[in-house]
Coordinates of C-alpha atoms in Angstrom, one line a residue:
X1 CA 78.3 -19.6 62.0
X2 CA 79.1 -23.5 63.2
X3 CA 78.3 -26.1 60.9
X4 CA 75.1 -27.6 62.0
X5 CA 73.8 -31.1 62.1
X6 CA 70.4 -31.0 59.8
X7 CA 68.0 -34.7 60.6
X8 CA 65.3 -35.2 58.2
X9 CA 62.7 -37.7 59.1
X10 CA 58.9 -38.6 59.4
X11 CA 56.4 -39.6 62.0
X12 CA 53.6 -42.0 61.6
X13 CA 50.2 -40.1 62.7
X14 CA 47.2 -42.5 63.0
X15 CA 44.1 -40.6 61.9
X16 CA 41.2 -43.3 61.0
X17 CA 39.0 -41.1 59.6
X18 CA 42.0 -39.7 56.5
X19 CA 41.1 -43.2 55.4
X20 CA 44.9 -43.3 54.8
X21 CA 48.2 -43.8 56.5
X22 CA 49.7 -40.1 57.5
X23 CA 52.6 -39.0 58.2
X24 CA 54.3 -36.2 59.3
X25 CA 57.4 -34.5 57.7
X26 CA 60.2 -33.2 60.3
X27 CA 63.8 -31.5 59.9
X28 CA 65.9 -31.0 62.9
X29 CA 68.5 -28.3 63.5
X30 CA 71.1 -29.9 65.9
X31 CA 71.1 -32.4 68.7
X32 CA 68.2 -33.2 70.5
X33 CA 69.8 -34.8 73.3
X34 CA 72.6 -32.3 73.8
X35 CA 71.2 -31.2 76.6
X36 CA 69.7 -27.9 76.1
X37 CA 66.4 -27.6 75.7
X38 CA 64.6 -27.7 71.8
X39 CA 62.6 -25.3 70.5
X40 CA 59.5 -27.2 67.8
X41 CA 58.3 -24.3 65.5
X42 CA 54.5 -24.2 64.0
X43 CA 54.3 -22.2 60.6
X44 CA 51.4 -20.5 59.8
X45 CA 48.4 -21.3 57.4
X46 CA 47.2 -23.2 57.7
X47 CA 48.6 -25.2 55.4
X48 CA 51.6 -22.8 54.7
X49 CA 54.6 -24.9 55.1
X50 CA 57.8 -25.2 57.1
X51 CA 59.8 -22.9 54.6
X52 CA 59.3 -19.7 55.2
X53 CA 60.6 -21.1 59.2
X54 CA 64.0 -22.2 57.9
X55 CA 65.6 -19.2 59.4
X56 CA 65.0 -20.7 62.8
X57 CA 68.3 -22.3 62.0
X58 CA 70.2 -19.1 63.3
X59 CA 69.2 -20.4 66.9
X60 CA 71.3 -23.5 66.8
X61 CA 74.1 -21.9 64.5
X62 CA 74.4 -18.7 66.8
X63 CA 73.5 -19.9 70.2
X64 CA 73.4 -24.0 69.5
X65 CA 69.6 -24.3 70.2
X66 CA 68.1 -27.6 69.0
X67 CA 65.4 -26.6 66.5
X68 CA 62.7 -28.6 65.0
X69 CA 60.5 -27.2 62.4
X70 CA 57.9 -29.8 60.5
X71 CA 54.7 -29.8 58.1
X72 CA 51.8 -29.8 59.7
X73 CA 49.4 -32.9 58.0
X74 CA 47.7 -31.7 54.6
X75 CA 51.0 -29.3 53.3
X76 CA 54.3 -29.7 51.5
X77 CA 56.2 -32.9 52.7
X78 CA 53.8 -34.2 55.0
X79 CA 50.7 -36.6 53.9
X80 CA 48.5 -34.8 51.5
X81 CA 44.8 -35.3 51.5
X82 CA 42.9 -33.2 48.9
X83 CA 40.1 -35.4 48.8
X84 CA 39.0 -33.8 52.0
X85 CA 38.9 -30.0 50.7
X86 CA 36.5 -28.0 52.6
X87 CA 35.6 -30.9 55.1
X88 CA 35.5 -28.9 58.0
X89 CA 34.7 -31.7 60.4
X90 CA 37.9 -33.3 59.6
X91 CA 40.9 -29.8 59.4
X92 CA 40.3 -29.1 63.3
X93 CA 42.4 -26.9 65.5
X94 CA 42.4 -30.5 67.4
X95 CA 43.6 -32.4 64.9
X96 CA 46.8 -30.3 64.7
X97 CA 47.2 -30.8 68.7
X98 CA 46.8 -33.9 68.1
X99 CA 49.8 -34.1 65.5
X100 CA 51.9 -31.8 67.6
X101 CA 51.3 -34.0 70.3
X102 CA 52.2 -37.1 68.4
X103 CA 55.4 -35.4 67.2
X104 CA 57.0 -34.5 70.5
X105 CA 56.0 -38.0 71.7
X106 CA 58.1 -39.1 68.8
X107 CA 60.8 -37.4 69.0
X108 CA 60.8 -38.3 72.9
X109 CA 60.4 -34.6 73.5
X110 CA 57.4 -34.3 75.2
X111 CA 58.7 -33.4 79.0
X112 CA 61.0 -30.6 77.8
X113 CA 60.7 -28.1 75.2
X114 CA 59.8 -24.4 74.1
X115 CA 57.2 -24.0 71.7
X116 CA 57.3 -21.2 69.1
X117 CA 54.3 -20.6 66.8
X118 CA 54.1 -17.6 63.9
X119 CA 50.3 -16.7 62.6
X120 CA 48.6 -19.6 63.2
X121 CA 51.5 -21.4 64.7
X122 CA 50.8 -19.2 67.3
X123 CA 46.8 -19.7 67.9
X124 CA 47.9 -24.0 67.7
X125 CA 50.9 -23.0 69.8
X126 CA 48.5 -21.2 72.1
X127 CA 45.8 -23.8 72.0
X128 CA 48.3 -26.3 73.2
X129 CA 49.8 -24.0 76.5
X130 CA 46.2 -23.5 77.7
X131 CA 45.9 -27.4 78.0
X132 CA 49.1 -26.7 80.2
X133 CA 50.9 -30.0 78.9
X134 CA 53.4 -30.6 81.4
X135 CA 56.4 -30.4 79.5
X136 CA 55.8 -27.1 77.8
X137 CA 58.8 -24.7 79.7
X138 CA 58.4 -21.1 77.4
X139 CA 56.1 -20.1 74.8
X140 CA 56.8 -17.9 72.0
X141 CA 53.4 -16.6 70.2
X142 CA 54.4 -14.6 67.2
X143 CA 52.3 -12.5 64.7
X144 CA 49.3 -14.2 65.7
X145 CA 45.6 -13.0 66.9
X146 CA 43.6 -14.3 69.9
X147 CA 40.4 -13.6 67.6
X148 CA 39.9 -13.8 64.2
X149 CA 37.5 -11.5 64.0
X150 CA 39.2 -8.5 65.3
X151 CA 42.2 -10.1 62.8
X152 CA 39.7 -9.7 59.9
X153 CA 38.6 -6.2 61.3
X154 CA 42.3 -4.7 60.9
X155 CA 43.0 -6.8 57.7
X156 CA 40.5 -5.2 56.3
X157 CA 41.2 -1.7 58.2
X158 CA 44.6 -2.4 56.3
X159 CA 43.5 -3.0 52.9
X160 CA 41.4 0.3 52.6
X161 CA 44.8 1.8 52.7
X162 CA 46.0 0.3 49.4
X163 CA 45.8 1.8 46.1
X164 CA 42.5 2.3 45.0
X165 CA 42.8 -0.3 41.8
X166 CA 43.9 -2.3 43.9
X167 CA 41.1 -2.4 46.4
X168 CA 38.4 -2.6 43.8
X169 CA 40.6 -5.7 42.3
X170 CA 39.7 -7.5 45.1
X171 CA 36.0 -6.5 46.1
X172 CA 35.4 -7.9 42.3
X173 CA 37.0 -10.8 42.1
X174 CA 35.2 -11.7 45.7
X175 CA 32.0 -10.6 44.8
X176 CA 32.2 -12.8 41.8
X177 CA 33.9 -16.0 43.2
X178 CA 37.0 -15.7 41.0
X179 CA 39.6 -15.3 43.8
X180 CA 41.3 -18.1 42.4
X181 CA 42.3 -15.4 39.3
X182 CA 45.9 -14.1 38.8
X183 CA 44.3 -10.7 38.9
X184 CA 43.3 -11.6 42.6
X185 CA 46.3 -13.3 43.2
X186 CA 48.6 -10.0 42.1
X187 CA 46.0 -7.8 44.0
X188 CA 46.6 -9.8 47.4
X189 CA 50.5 -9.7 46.9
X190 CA 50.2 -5.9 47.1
X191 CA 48.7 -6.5 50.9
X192 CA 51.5 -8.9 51.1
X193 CA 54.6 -7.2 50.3
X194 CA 53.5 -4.3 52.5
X195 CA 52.0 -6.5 56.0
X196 CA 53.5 -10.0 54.9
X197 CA 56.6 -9.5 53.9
X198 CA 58.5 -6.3 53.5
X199 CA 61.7 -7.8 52.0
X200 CA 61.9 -7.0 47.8
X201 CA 62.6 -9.3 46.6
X202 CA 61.3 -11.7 49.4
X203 CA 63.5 -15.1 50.5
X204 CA 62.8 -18.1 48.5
X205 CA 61.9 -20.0 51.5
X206 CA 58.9 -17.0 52.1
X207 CA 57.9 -17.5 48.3
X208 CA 58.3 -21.5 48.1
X209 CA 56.1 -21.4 51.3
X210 CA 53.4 -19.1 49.3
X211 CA 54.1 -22.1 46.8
X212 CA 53.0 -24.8 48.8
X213 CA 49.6 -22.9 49.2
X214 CA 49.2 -22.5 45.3
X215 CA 50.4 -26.5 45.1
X216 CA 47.7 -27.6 47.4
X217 CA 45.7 -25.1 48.8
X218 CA 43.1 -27.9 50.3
X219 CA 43.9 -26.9 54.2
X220 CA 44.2 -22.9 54.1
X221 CA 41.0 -22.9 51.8
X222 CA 38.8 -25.1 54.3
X223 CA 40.0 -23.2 57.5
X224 CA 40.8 -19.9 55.9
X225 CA 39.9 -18.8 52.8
X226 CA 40.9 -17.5 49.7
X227 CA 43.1 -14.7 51.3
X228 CA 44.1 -12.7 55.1
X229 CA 41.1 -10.8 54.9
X230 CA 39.0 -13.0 53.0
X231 CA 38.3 -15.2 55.7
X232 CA 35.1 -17.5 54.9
X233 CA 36.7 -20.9 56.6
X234 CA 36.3 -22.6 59.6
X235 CA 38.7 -20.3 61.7
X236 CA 36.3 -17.3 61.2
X237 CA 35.1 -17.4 64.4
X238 CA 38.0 -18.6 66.3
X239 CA 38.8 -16.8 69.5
X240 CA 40.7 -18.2 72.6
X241 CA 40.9 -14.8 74.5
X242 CA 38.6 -15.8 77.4
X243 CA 40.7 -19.0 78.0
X244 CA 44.4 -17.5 77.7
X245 CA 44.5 -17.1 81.4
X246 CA 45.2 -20.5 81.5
X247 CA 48.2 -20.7 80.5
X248 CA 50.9 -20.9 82.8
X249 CA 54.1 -21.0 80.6
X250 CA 56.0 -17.9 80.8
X251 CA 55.3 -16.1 77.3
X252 CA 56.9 -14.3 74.8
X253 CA 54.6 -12.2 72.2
X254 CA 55.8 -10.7 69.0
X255 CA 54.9 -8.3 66.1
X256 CA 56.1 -6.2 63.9
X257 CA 55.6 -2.3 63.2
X258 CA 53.8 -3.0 59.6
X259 CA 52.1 -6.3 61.0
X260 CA 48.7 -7.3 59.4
X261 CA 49.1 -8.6 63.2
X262 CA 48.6 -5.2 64.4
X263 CA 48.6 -4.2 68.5
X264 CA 45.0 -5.0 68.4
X265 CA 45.2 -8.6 67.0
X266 CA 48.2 -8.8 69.8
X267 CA 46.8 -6.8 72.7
X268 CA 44.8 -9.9 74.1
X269 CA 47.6 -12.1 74.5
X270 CA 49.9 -9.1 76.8
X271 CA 46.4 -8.2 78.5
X272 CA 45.2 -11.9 79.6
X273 CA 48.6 -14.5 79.6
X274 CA 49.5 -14.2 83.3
X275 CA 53.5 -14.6 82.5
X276 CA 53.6 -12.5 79.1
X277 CA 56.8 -9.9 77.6
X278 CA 55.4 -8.1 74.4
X279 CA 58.3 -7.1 72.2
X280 CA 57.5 -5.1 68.7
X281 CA 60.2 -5.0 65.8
X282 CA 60.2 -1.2 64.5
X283 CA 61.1 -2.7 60.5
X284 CA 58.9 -5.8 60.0
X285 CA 55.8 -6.6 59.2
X286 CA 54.6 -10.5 59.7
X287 CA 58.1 -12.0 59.1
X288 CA 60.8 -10.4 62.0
X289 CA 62.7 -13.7 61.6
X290 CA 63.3 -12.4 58.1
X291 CA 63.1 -8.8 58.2
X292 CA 65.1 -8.2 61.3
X293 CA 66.8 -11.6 61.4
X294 CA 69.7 -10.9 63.6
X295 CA 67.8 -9.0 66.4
X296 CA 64.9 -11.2 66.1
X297 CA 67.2 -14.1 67.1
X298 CA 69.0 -12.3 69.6
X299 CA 65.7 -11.4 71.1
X300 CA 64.5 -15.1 71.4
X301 CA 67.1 -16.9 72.0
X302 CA 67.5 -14.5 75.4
X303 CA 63.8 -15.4 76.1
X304 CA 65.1 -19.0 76.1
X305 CA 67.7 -18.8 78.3
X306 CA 66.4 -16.7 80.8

């Protein structure tokens, strides 16, 4: 692998009602204005973190695609504001557009670029293509659902498949409001080193971006919850399916084998997104860009260049 040019910087997002300046956190794998196009990455969550994305780098070492990867507003290096947890009118699928938006215009991006987006990356990833911004030129959702209901439906399908202790760990510690125990923490890292991450022992990007959650937990808590399947946020309702036939930019969809993003959380996306490949990795689970690293990059970067 070439040695690749790594720029670090931040963007200044005006949000009056943080009551706060903000900024944004970026990191930027190669050249920008090399001439090929750059792909922007949006991690999961929310509230997750870019870490667990620093793989991404493979694109620009292997096949010298410019990649961007940043922290969405409320996580890691990014402006944090814990004074709004659980403020639901204020953590908004359109105040992450907003952000994204803001972000390409700063990086002078905005009329040429792919957009990939893992978990709920991918919902804001395909939130943003059904607005069909002009300068969006492939789409790469990735472990994500088009509903969260049917996502909580097979999380839950998934979790009456663990060890019985372990199932009755975490209908107790939810029926008593203690999910912020370790007991409920170990309990959910079963689920997650068998749908999350399958790698043992995982990356320390994957468990510095499970970090960042633990740090400040202020965004995932408000529009998620406690945990995958425990999903009591703002998101629980969520569900774009009726509107993904808007999107115009060819599409790439992904999952693995042992994804809490089964084929049914995925289905909607192949069945209603006019332009749309569906690829599955046999060995992974929510993390291909980890699990199978190599073929996962061959099998994007090929999207990309098509």
């Amino acid at each position: 692998m070439v040695s690749i040019k790594i720029t670090e910087g931040e963007a200044d997002f005006d949000v009056p009602s943080a009551g706060k300046k903000c900024k944004t956190w970026y990191r930027i794998y190669g050249d920008i204005e090399s001439g090929v196009r750059p792909l922007i990455a949006l991690h999961g969550g929310p509230g997750v973190g870019h870490n667990y994305l620093e793989s991404l780098a493979d694109l620009t070492g292997k096949y010298s695609i410019p990649v961007i990867i940043y922290d969405q507003l409320g996580t890691a290096n990014s402006t944090h504001l814990r004074e709004k947890h659980g403020d639901t009118s204020f953590w908004t699928v359109e105040l992450f557009l907003k952000e994204l938006d803001n972000l390409l215009q700063h990086l002078g991006i905005d009329s040429s670029y792919n957009l990939y987006g893992n978990s709920w990356g991918g919902m804001l990833g395909a939130e943003h293509a059904v607005l069909q911004p002009r300068g969006l030129h492939r789409l790469i959702i990735a472990d994500s659902p088009a509903s969260m209901v049917t996502w909580v439906e097979e999380a839950n399908r998934l979790r009456k498949q663990l060890p019985q202790d372990v199932q009755e760990a975490l209908q107790e510690h939810e029926d008593n409001g203690t999910t912020e125990s370790k007991e409920y923490e170990a309990a959910v890292e079963v689920f997650y080193a068998k749908h999350v991450c399958r790698i043992d022992p995982m990356p320390k990007e994957v468990l510095d971006t499970f970090e960042n959650i633990k740090v400040d937990p202020t965004v995932y808590h408000t529009m998620n919850g406690p945990s995958e399947f425990f999903v009591i946020g703002s998101l629980k309702s969520w569900d774009i399916t009726d509107r993904l036939k808007n999107i115009q930019a060819p599409t790439l969809l992904i999952n693995g084998y042992y994804d809490e993003a089964t084929d049914s959380v995925s289905e909607p996306y192949f069945r209603e997104v006019p332009h749309i490949k569906w690829f599955t990795f046999a060995e992974s689970s929510h993390m291909p860009h980890w699990e199978e690293r190599d073929r996962f990059m061959e099998v994007v970067s090929g999207f990309l260049e098509y």
